[in-house]
Amino acid sequence: MKATGRIAAVSLALGVLFVLFALPAVAQEEEETTEPATISESSGLEPAVPIPADSPLEPLPDWTYRYMIPTTLALAAVVILLTSIRYFTNVVRKRYRIVEE
């Protein structure tokens, strides 16, 4: 491989790594924390819609869990597939020669 090809491959790999590590920081959103208004018991007021206290909300999985993990697994599968294909086309092909009769 020529030096320019190596430099291009290394810079491409560094660019991909930079984008992979920069995306989570860019995609973060700040959560707004608004505290619900509470009604004191001494005021005699009741809420218009009662909220049951015993039913907790199920937390949604983080976006990294939903998107980055499947993407990483798919990318790893593609890399393994391409590596095995390249190995067999480059290494195994050179071991055998076609014998002409």
mmCIF file of C-alpha atoms in Angstrom:
data_model
loop_
_atom_site.group_PDB
_atom_site.id
_atom_site.type_symbol
_atom_site.label_atom_id
_atom_site.label_comp_id
_atom_site.label_asym_id
_atom_site.label_seq_id
_atom_site.Cartn_x
_atom_site.Cartn_y
_atom_site.Cartn_z
ATOM 1 C CA MET A 1 0.000 0.000 0.000
ATOM 2 C CA LYS A 2 1.350 3.400 -0.897
ATOM 3 C CA ALA A 3 1.951 6.116 1.673
ATOM 4 C CA THR A 4 -0.895 8.240 0.360
ATOM 5 C CA GLY A 5 -3.273 5.290 0.671
ATOM 6 C CA ARG A 6 -2.172 4.701 4.268
ATOM 7 C CA ILE A 7 -2.569 8.355 5.142
ATOM 8 C CA ALA A 8 -6.023 8.423 3.588
ATOM 9 C CA ALA A 9 -7.069 5.262 5.445
ATOM 10 C CA VAL A 10 -5.778 6.536 8.786
ATOM 11 C CA SER A 11 -7.405 9.951 8.363
ATOM 12 C CA LEU A 12 -10.694 8.281 7.377
ATOM 13 C CA ALA A 13 -10.551 6.036 10.442
ATOM 14 C CA LEU A 14 -9.784 9.004 12.707
ATOM 15 C CA GLY A 15 -12.642 10.969 11.173
ATOM 16 C CA VAL A 16 -15.081 8.117 11.743
ATOM 17 C CA LEU A 17 -13.916 7.749 15.361
ATOM 18 C CA PHE A 18 -14.281 11.488 15.915
ATOM 19 C CA VAL A 19 -17.829 11.469 14.543
ATOM 20 C CA LEU A 20 -18.786 8.408 16.625
ATOM 21 C CA PHE A 21 -17.536 10.021 19.826
ATOM 22 C CA ALA A 22 -18.871 13.502 19.021
ATOM 23 C CA LEU A 23 -22.442 12.457 18.149
ATOM 24 C CA PRO A 24 -23.538 11.601 21.711
ATOM 25 C CA ALA A 25 -22.316 14.981 22.962
ATOM 26 C CA VAL A 26 -24.123 16.856 20.207
ATOM 27 C CA ALA A 27 -27.332 14.871 20.570
ATOM 28 C CA GLN A 28 -27.736 15.408 24.289
ATOM 29 C CA GLU A 29 -30.696 17.450 25.334
ATOM 30 C CA GLU A 30 -31.040 19.112 28.662
ATOM 31 C CA GLU A 31 -33.954 17.813 30.625
ATOM 32 C CA GLU A 32 -36.359 20.340 32.014
ATOM 33 C CA THR A 33 -37.102 19.747 35.639
ATOM 34 C CA THR A 34 -40.443 21.221 36.498
ATOM 35 C CA GLU A 35 -41.778 20.409 39.894
ATOM 36 C CA PRO A 36 -45.509 19.795 40.018
ATOM 37 C CA ALA A 37 -47.589 22.240 41.976
ATOM 38 C CA THR A 38 -48.557 20.812 45.313
ATOM 39 C CA ILE A 39 -51.726 21.569 47.169
ATOM 40 C CA SER A 40 -51.486 21.796 50.885
ATOM 41 C CA GLU A 41 -54.034 19.778 52.806
ATOM 42 C CA SER A 42 -54.959 22.740 54.955
ATOM 43 C CA SER A 43 -56.328 24.724 51.972
ATOM 44 C CA GLY A 44 -59.192 22.300 51.424
ATOM 45 C CA LEU A 45 -58.654 22.169 47.659
ATOM 46 C CA GLU A 46 -58.586 18.934 45.711
ATOM 47 C CA PRO A 47 -56.912 18.326 42.376
ATOM 48 C CA ALA A 48 -59.182 18.215 39.308
ATOM 49 C CA VAL A 49 -57.632 14.973 38.102
ATOM 50 C CA PRO A 50 -56.437 12.582 40.773
ATOM 51 C CA ILE A 51 -53.109 10.939 40.026
ATOM 52 C CA PRO A 52 -52.692 7.470 41.469
ATOM 53 C CA ALA A 53 -49.491 7.271 43.474
ATOM 54 C CA ASP A 54 -48.990 3.523 43.077
ATOM 55 C CA SER A 55 -48.501 3.394 39.277
ATOM 56 C CA PRO A 56 -44.920 4.430 38.483
ATOM 57 C CA LEU A 57 -44.088 5.311 34.912
ATOM 58 C CA GLU A 58 -41.821 2.905 33.078
ATOM 59 C CA PRO A 59 -38.578 4.648 32.183
ATOM 60 C CA LEU A 60 -37.777 4.721 28.474
ATOM 61 C CA PRO A 61 -34.398 3.314 27.527
ATOM 62 C CA ASP A 62 -31.784 5.896 26.637
ATOM 63 C CA TRP A 63 -31.337 6.757 22.976
ATOM 64 C CA THR A 64 -27.824 5.309 23.124
ATOM 65 C CA TYR A 65 -29.259 1.964 24.135
ATOM 66 C CA ARG A 66 -31.923 2.096 21.430
ATOM 67 C CA TYR A 67 -29.782 3.281 18.514
ATOM 68 C CA MET A 68 -26.035 3.105 19.118
ATOM 69 C CA ILE A 69 -25.868 -0.498 20.349
ATOM 70 C CA PRO A 70 -27.770 -2.011 17.370
ATOM 71 C CA THR A 71 -25.805 0.203 14.982
ATOM 72 C CA THR A 72 -22.520 -0.897 16.538
ATOM 73 C CA LEU A 73 -23.510 -4.556 16.347
ATOM 74 C CA ALA A 74 -24.535 -4.227 12.694
ATOM 75 C CA LEU A 75 -21.300 -2.386 11.869
ATOM 76 C CA ALA A 76 -19.254 -5.075 13.635
ATOM 77 C CA ALA A 77 -21.048 -7.791 11.647
ATOM 78 C CA VAL A 78 -20.329 -5.980 8.376
ATOM 79 C CA VAL A 79 -16.658 -5.526 9.293
ATOM 80 C CA ILE A 80 -16.295 -9.211 10.194
ATOM 81 C CA LEU A 81 -18.011 -10.244 6.957
ATOM 82 C CA LEU A 82 -15.845 -7.988 4.798
ATOM 83 C CA THR A 83 -12.676 -9.052 6.624
ATOM 84 C CA SER A 84 -13.414 -12.732 6.071
ATOM 85 C CA ILE A 85 -14.208 -12.147 2.387
ATOM 86 C CA ARG A 86 -11.014 -10.169 1.910
ATOM 87 C CA TYR A 87 -8.975 -12.825 3.720
ATOM 88 C CA PHE A 88 -10.262 -15.609 1.510
ATOM 89 C CA THR A 89 -9.850 -13.607 -1.685
ATOM 90 C CA ASN A 90 -6.320 -12.457 -0.882
ATOM 91 C CA VAL A 91 -4.732 -15.263 1.127
ATOM 92 C CA VAL A 92 -6.467 -18.469 0.067
ATOM 93 C CA ARG A 93 -6.420 -17.631 -3.630
ATOM 94 C CA LYS A 94 -2.615 -17.329 -3.561
ATOM 95 C CA ARG A 95 -2.199 -20.821 -2.072
ATOM 96 C CA TYR A 96 -3.663 -22.677 -5.000
ATOM 97 C CA ARG A 97 -2.785 -22.534 -8.654
ATOM 98 C CA ILE A 98 -4.776 -23.677 -11.619
ATOM 99 C CA VAL A 99 -3.062 -26.554 -13.325
ATOM 100 C CA GLU A 100 -3.546 -26.622 -17.053
ATOM 101 C CA GLU A 101 -3.695 -30.035 -18.668
#
